[in-house]
XYZ file of C-alpha atoms in Angstrom:
540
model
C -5.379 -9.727 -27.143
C -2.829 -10.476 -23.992
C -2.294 -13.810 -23.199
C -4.655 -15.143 -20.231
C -4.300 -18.497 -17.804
C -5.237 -21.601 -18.738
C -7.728 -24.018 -16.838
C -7.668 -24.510 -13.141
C -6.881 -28.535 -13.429
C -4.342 -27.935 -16.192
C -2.908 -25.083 -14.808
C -2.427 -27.170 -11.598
C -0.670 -30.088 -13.006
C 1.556 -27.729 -14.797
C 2.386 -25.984 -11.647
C 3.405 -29.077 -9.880
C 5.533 -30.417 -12.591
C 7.331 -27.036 -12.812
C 7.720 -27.147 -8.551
C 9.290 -30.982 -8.994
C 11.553 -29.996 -11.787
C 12.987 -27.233 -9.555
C 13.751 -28.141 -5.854
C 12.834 -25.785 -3.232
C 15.236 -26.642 0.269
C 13.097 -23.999 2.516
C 14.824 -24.028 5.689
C 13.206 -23.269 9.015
C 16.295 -23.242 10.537
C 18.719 -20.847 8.104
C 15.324 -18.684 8.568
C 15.381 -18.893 12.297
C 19.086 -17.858 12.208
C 18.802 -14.958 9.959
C 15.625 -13.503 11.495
C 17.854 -13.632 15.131
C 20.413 -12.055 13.204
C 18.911 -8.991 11.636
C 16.321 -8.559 14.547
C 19.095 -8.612 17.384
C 19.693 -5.303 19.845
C 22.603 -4.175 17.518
C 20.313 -3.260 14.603
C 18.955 -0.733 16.738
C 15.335 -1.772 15.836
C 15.873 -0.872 11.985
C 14.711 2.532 11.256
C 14.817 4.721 8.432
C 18.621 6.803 8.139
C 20.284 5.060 11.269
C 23.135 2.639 11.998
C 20.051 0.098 12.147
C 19.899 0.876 8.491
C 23.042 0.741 7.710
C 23.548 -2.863 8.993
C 20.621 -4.387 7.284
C 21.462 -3.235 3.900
C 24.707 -3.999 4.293
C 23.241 -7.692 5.406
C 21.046 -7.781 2.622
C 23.670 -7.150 0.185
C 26.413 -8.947 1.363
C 23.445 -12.091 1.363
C 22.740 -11.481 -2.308
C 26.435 -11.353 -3.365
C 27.469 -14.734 -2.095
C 24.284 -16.020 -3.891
C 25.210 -14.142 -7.477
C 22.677 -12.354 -7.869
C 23.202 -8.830 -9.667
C 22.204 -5.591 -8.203
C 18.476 -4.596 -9.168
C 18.303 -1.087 -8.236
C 18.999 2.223 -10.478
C 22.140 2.292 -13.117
C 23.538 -1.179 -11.792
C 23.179 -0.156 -8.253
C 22.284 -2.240 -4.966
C 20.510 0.642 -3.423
C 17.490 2.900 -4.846
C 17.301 6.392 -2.573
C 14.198 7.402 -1.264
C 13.153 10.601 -0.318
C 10.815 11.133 2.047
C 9.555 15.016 2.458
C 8.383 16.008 6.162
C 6.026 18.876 6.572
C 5.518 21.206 9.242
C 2.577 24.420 8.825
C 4.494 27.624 8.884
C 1.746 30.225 10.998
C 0.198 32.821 8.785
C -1.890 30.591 6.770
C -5.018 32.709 5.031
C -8.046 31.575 3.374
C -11.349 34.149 1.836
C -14.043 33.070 0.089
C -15.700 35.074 -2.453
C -19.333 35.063 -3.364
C -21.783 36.057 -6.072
C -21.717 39.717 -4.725
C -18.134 40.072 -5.044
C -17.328 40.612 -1.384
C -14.441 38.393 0.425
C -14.809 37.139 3.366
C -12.174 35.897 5.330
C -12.015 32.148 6.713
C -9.963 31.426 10.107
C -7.395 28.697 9.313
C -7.361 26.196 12.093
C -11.052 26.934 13.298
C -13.411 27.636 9.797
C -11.015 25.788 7.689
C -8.174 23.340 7.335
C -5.427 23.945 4.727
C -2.778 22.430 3.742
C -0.076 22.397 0.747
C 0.302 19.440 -0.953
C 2.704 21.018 -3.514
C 6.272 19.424 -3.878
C 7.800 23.212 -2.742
C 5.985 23.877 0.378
C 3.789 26.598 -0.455
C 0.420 27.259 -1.728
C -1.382 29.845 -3.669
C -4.782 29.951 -4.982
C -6.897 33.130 -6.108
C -10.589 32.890 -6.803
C -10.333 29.182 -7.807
C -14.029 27.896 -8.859
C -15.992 25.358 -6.049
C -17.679 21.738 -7.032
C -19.016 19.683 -4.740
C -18.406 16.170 -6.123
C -20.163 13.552 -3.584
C -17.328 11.141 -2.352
C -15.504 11.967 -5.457
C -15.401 8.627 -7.061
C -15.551 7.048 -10.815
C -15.779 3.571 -10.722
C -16.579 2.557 -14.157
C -16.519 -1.005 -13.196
C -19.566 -0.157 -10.836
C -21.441 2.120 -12.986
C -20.599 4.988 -10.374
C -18.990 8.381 -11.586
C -19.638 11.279 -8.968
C -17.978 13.492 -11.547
C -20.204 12.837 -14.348
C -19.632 15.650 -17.483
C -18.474 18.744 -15.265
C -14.927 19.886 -15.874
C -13.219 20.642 -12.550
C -10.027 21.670 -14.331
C -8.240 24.668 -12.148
C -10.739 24.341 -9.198
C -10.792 23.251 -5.890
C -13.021 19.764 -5.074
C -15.480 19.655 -2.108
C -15.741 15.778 -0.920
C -17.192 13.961 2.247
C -15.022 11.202 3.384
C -15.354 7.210 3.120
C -17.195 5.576 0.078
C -20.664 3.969 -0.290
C -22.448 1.586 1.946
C -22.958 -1.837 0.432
C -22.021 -4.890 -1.434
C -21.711 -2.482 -4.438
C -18.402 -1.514 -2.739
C -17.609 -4.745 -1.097
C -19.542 -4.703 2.020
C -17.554 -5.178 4.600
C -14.394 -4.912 2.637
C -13.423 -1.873 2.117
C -12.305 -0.368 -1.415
C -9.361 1.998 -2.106
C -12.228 4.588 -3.214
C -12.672 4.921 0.679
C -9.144 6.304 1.037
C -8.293 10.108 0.644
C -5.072 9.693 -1.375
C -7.796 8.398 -4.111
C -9.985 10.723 -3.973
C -6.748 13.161 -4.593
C -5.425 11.580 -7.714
C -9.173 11.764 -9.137
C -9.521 14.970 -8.784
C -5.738 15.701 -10.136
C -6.193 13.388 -12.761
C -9.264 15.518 -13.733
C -7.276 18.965 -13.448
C -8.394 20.134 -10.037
C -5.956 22.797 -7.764
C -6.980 21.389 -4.807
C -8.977 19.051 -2.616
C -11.277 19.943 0.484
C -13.243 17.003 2.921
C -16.541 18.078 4.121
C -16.382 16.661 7.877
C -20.000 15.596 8.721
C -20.135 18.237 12.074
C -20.097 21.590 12.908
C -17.871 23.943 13.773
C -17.967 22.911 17.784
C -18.190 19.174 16.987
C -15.741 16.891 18.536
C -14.941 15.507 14.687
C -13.800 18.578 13.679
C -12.365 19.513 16.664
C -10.513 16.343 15.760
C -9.824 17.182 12.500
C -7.788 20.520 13.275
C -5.744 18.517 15.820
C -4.696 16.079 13.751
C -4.287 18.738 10.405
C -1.435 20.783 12.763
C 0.980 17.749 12.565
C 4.316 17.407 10.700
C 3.335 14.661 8.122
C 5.160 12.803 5.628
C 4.633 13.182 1.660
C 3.704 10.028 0.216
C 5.917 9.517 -2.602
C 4.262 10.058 -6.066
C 1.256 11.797 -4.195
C -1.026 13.974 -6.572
C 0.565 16.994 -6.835
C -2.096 19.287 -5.986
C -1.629 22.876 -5.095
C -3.350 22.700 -1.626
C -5.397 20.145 0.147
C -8.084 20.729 3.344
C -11.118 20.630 5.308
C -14.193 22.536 6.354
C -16.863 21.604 8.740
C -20.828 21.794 7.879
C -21.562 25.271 8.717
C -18.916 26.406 6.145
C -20.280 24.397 3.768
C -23.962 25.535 4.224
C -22.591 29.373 3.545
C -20.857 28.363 0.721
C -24.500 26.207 -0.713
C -26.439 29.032 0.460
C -24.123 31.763 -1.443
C -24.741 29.317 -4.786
C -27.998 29.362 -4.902
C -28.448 25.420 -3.100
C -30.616 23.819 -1.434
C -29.104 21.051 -0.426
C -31.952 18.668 0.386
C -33.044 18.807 -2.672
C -29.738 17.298 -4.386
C -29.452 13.609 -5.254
C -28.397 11.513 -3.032
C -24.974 10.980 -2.936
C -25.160 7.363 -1.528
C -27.229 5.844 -4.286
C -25.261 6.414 -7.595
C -27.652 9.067 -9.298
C -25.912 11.809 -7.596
C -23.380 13.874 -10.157
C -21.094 16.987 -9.386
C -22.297 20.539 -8.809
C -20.730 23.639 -9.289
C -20.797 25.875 -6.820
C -21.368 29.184 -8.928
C -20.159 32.298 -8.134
C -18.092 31.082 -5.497
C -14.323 31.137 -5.467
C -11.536 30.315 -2.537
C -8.636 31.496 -2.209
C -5.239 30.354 0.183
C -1.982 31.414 0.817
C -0.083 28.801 3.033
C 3.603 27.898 3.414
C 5.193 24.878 5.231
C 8.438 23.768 6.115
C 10.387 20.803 4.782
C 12.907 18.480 6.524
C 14.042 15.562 4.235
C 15.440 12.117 5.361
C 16.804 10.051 2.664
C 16.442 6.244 2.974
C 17.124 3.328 0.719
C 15.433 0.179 -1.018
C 17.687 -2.427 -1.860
C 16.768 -4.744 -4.958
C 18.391 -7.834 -6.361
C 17.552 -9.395 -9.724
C 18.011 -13.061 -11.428
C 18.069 -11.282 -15.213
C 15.550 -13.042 -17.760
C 16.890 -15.498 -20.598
C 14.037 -14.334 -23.251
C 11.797 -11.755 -21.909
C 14.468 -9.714 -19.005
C 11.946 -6.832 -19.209
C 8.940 -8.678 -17.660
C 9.585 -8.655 -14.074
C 8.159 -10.596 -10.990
C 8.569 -8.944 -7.799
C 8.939 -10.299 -4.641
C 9.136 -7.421 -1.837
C 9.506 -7.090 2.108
C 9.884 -4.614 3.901
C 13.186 -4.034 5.918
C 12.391 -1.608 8.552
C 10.733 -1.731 12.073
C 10.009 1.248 14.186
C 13.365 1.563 16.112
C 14.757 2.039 19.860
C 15.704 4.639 22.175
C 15.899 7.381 19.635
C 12.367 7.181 18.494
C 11.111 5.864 22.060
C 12.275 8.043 24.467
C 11.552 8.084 27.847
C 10.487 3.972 27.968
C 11.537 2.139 30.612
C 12.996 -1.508 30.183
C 13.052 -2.628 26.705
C 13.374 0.639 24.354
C 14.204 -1.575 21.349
C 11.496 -2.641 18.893
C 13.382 -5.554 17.655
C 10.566 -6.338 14.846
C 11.729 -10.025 14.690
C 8.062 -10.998 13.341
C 7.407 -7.226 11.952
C 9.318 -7.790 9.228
C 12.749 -9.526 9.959
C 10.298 -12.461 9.221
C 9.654 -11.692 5.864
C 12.636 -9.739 4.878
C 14.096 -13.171 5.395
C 11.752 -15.113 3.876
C 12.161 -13.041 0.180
C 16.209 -13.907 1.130
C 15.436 -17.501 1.155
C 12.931 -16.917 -2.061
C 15.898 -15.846 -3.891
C 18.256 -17.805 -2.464
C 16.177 -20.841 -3.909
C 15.216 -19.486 -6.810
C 18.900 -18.345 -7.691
C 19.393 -22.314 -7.720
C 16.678 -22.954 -10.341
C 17.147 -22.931 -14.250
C 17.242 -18.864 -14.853
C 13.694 -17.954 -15.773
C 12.511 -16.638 -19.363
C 10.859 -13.529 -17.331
C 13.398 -11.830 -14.825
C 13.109 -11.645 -11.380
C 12.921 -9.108 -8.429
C 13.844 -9.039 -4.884
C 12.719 -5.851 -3.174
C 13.056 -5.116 0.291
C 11.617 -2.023 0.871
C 12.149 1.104 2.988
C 10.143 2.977 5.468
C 7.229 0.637 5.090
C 6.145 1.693 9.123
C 6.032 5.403 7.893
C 3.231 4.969 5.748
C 4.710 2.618 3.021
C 6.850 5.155 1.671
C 9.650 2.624 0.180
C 7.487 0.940 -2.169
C 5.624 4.065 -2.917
C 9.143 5.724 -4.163
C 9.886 2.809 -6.032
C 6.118 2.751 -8.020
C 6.454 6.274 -8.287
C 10.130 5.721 -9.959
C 10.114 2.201 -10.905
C 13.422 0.782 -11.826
C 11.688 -1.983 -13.796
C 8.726 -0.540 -15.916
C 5.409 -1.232 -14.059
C 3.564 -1.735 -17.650
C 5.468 -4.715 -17.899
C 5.662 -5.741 -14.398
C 3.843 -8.980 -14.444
C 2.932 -9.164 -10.830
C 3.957 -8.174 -7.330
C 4.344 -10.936 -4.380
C 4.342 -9.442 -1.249
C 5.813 -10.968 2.235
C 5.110 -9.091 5.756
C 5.057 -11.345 8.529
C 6.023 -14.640 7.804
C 2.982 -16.860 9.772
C 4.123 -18.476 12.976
C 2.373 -21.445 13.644
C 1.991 -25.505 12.552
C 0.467 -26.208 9.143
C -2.295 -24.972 8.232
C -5.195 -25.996 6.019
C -5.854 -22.356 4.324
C -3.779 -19.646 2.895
C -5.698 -16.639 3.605
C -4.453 -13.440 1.641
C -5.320 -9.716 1.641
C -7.787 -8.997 -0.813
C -9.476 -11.975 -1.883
C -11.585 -11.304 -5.144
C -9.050 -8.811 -6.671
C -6.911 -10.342 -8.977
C -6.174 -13.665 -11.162
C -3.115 -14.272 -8.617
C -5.092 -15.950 -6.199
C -6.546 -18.654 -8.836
C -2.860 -19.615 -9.115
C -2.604 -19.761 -5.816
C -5.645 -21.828 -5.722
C -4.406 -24.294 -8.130
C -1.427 -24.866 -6.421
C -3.015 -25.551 -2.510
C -5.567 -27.498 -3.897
C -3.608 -30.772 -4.563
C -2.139 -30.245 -1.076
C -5.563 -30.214 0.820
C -5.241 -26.663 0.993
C -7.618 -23.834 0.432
C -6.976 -19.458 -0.313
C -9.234 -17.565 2.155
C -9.554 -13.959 2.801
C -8.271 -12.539 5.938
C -11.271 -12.756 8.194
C -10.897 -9.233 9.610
C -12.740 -6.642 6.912
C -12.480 -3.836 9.944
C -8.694 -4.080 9.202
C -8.802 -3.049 5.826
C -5.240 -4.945 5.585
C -5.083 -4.933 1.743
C -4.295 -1.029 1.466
C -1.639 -1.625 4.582
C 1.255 -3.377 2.911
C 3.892 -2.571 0.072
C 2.073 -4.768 -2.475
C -0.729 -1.936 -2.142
C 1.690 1.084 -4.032
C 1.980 -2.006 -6.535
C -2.073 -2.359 -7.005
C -2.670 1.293 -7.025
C -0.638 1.585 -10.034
C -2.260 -1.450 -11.387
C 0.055 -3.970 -11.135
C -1.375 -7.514 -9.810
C -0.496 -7.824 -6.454
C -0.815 -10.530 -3.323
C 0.258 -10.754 -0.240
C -0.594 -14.222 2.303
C -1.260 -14.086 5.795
C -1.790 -16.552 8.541
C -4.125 -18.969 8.356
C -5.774 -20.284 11.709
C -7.275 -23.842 10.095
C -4.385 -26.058 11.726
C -3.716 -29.027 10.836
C -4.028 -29.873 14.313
C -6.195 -28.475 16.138
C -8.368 -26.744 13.403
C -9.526 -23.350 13.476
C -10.811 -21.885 16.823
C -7.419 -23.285 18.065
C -5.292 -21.789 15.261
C -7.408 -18.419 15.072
C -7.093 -18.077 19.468
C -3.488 -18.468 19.200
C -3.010 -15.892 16.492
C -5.222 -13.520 18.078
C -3.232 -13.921 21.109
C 0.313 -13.588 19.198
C -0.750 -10.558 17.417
C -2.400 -8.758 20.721
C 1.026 -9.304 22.766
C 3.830 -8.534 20.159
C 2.202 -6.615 17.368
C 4.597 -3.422 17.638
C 5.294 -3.836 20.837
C 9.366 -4.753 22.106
C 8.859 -8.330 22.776
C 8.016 -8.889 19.102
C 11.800 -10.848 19.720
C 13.653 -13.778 18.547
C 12.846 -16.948 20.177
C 14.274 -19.949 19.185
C 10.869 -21.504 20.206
C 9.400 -19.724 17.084
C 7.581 -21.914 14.877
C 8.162 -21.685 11.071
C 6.017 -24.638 9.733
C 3.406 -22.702 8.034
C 6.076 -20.589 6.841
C 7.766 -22.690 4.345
C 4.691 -24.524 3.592
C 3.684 -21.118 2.452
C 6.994 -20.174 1.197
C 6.971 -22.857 -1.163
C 3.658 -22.220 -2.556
C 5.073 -18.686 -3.299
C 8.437 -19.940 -4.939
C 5.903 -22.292 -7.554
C 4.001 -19.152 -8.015
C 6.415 -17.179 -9.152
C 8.352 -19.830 -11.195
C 5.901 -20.118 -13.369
C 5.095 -17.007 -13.616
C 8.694 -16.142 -14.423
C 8.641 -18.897 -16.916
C 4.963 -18.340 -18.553
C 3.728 -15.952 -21.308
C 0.447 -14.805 -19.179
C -0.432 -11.502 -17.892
C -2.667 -12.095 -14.830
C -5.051 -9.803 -14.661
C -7.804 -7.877 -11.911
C -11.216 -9.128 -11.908
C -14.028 -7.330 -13.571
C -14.813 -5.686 -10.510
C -11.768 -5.162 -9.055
C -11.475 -1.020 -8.513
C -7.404 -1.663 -10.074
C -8.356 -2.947 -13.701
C -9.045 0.499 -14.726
C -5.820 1.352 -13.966
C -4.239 -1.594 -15.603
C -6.207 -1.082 -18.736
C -4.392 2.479 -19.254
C -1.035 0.628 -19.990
C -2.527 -2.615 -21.936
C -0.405 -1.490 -25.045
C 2.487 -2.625 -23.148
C 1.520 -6.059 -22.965
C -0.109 -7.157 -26.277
């Protein structure tokens, strides 16, 4: 049995005992100063393989070597590389279907169908692979849904439609990572599948799909770790119907897919097959980890991550007039200092029995792809990472009552966190804004899909003074004007209050974790305990 947290109230007092015996000096003003440092013109607005790079990992590392902290990346190293793959569609792309009868007909790429290769070399080939249509392609065992049911999809290509389930069964107005179409890939990879194909709810002259071939021509970047499928696609409705009709169908009178009774079909007698090639242009970027090593138990880690980058200057912006640098003082100087100040404080604490992590990660604006090349080659086993604390965009503002994070409900983290606001007159909220989906937009999310506890605060809007509609009005405001935009600036008017409040609730958080026996875990009916559960051997 793994070793679980103890009771709220007891948990609490041990918390703050563990917070006196180690003092935290947070300072607004050393993180002023650094964020006007690393976000100034000269680092080029920090993008992926540029000077701007260059600068703030030498920053970073120079910071974490007057401390005395040892390098956390691969064989002793500050630096972990990161590849990230771009692909382009070569022209000349073919795709046939086969039915019952034997005969192949041909599919026009770009107009009947969307293909792409999802394959680490470029190029895919598939003859006479077997159809299933498999709902939205979810098992959820924690919800008592499984799409898949009994039907082996191993070598054949999976027909899905898009988005998951309406309802508090899958969080209401929170989405789930089952809505997401990297998901629904590993599923169907995990199960054995060739390929992956969305069923686009339109017809061939719908604007959707329309929309869908548009945005399927682009160069795209690989995710890191992504199933490694052989090809990946889409097809409108009408395709669809010829392919149902060819089976033998009817389509109305199949389960519904929305209500849980629904399981796979095979689509018999029906095979596709695809030849497609892309291009691929590779940029190599770096995340850059330090580490306070363990006294008893160095291969239980914590992890504290930020990432480094923003999305550049004139380079990547050209043809803007005025400001063409996106400094990214807020988006995420902010919290790339704030982990520096984690570690530099906990570097002054008694070394921990668990070790600890500082990971500022890479290419986080691209589509996360730093932390997903470090969970898809983890430097630290992720079976024995005990949990990942995540910092992007440090709040600006006064105190604040709450401390909401991303995904409230998911994971034994926030109980912590609970216990330790609590005797403050704080409180741990969700975000407020479900349309955002912000909990699968960070680099603690690569962390949760390979079932590692993960958190990551936000800002609160209950001020201290002036309450909420004040606090949430002002961060609305904030967020509208500099969100990505190039006055997200320095300002020496910047307001870090909130931020080492919060800070400091993060440093007790992972203290004890770093000095505790437990194994937080996801809640029952979290969709990440599943995953978790594969690697509980680990942690007995």
């Amino acid at each position: 049995m793994f070793r679980r947290i103890m009771g709220g109230a007891a948990l609490a007092a041990v918390l703050l005992a563990a917070g006196a015996a180690s003092a935290q000096d947070f300072s607004a003003a050393r993180i002023s100063d650094d964020i006007r440092t690393i976000s100034a013109d000269e680092y080029q607005g920090r993008y992926p393989g540029t000077e701007g790079e260059r600068m703030t990992l030498a920053w970073l590392q120079a910071r974490y070597e007057t401390m005395g902290l040892e390098p956390g990346g691969p064989d002793g190293q500050w630096l972990q590389p990161v590849e990230l793959k771009r692909y382009t569609p070569v022209e000349g792309a073919t795709a046939s279907w086969t039915g019952p009868d034997g005969q192949s007909r041909e599919l026009t790429v770009g107009t009947d169908i969307a293909v792409r290769t999802v394959a680490n070399d470029g190029r895919a080939s598939i003859r006479h692979a077997g159809l299933v249509f498999a709902g939205h392609g979810i098992f959820a065992p924690e919800r008592n849904w499984d799409d898949y049911g009994d039907l082996d999809v191993r070598g054949k290509v999976v027909i899905v439609v898009g988005g998951e389930p309406e309802g508090e069964l899958f969080n209401g107005p929170y989405a789930t990572n089952y809505q997401s179409g990297a998901y629904k890939a590993d599923e169907a990879f995990r199960r054995g599948a060739v390929g992956i194909i969305t069923l686009v709810a339109g017809d061939a002259v719908s604007p959707m799909w329309r929309g869908a071939m548009r945005a399927n021509a682009r160069t795209r970047t690989l995710t890191p770790g992504a199933a490694d499928l052989e090809v990946s696609g889409a097809i409108n409705h009408d395709v669809a119907a010829l392919w149902a009709t060819a089976a033998g169908l009817d389509i109305s009178r199949l389960p519904n897919i929305g209500d849980g009774t629904f399981r796979a079909v095979a689509l018999n007698g029906v095979t596709l097959s695809v030849e497609a090639a892309e291009t691929i242009d590779t940029l190599v970027t770096h995340n850059l980890l330090a580490r306070i090593p363990g006294t008893e138990r160095p291969d239980e880690t914590i992890i504290y991550s930020a990432h480094w980058d923003h999305v550049g200057g004139e380079a990547q912006h050209p043809g803007v007039e005025g400001d063409n640098i996106w400094n990214g003082a807020w988006d995420n100087a902010s919290g790339t200092v704030g982990v520096v100040e984690m570690a530099r404080q906990l570097g002054a604490a008694p070394r921990p029995k668990r070790s600890i992590v500082f990971a500022h990660m890479a290419a986080e604006e691209m589509g996360l792809m730093g932390a997903y090349g470090y969970t898809a080659e983890p430097v630290w086993p992720l079976e024995t990472t005990v949990a990942n604390i995540n910092i992007d965009m440090l709040p600006l503002s006064g105190p604040t009552r709450d401390v909401p994070i991303f995904g409230k409900g998911q994971n034994e983290l926030e109980d912590r966190l609970q216990a330790l606001a609590e005797p403050l007159g704080r409180y741990v909220s969700d975000d407020g804004m479900p349309e955002q989906g912000f909990y699968y937009r960070s680099d603690h999310f690569p962390f949760a899909r390979m079932g590692v506890p993960a958190l990551m605060p936000w800002h609160g809007w209950d001020l201290v003074d002036g309450g909420r509609e004040v606090g949430e009005a002002a961060w609305r405001a904030r967020f509208a004007a500099d969100y990505h935009k190039p006055s997200d600036e320095w300002s020496a008017d910047l307001d870090f209050s909130s931020a080492v409040e919060n800070l400091t609730l993060l440093y007790r958080l992972g203290l004890d974790l770093a000095n505790s026996s437990d194994w937080p875990g996801w809640k029952p009916n979290s969709e990440f305990a599943v995953v978790r559960a594969r690697s509980d051997g680990a942690r007995q």
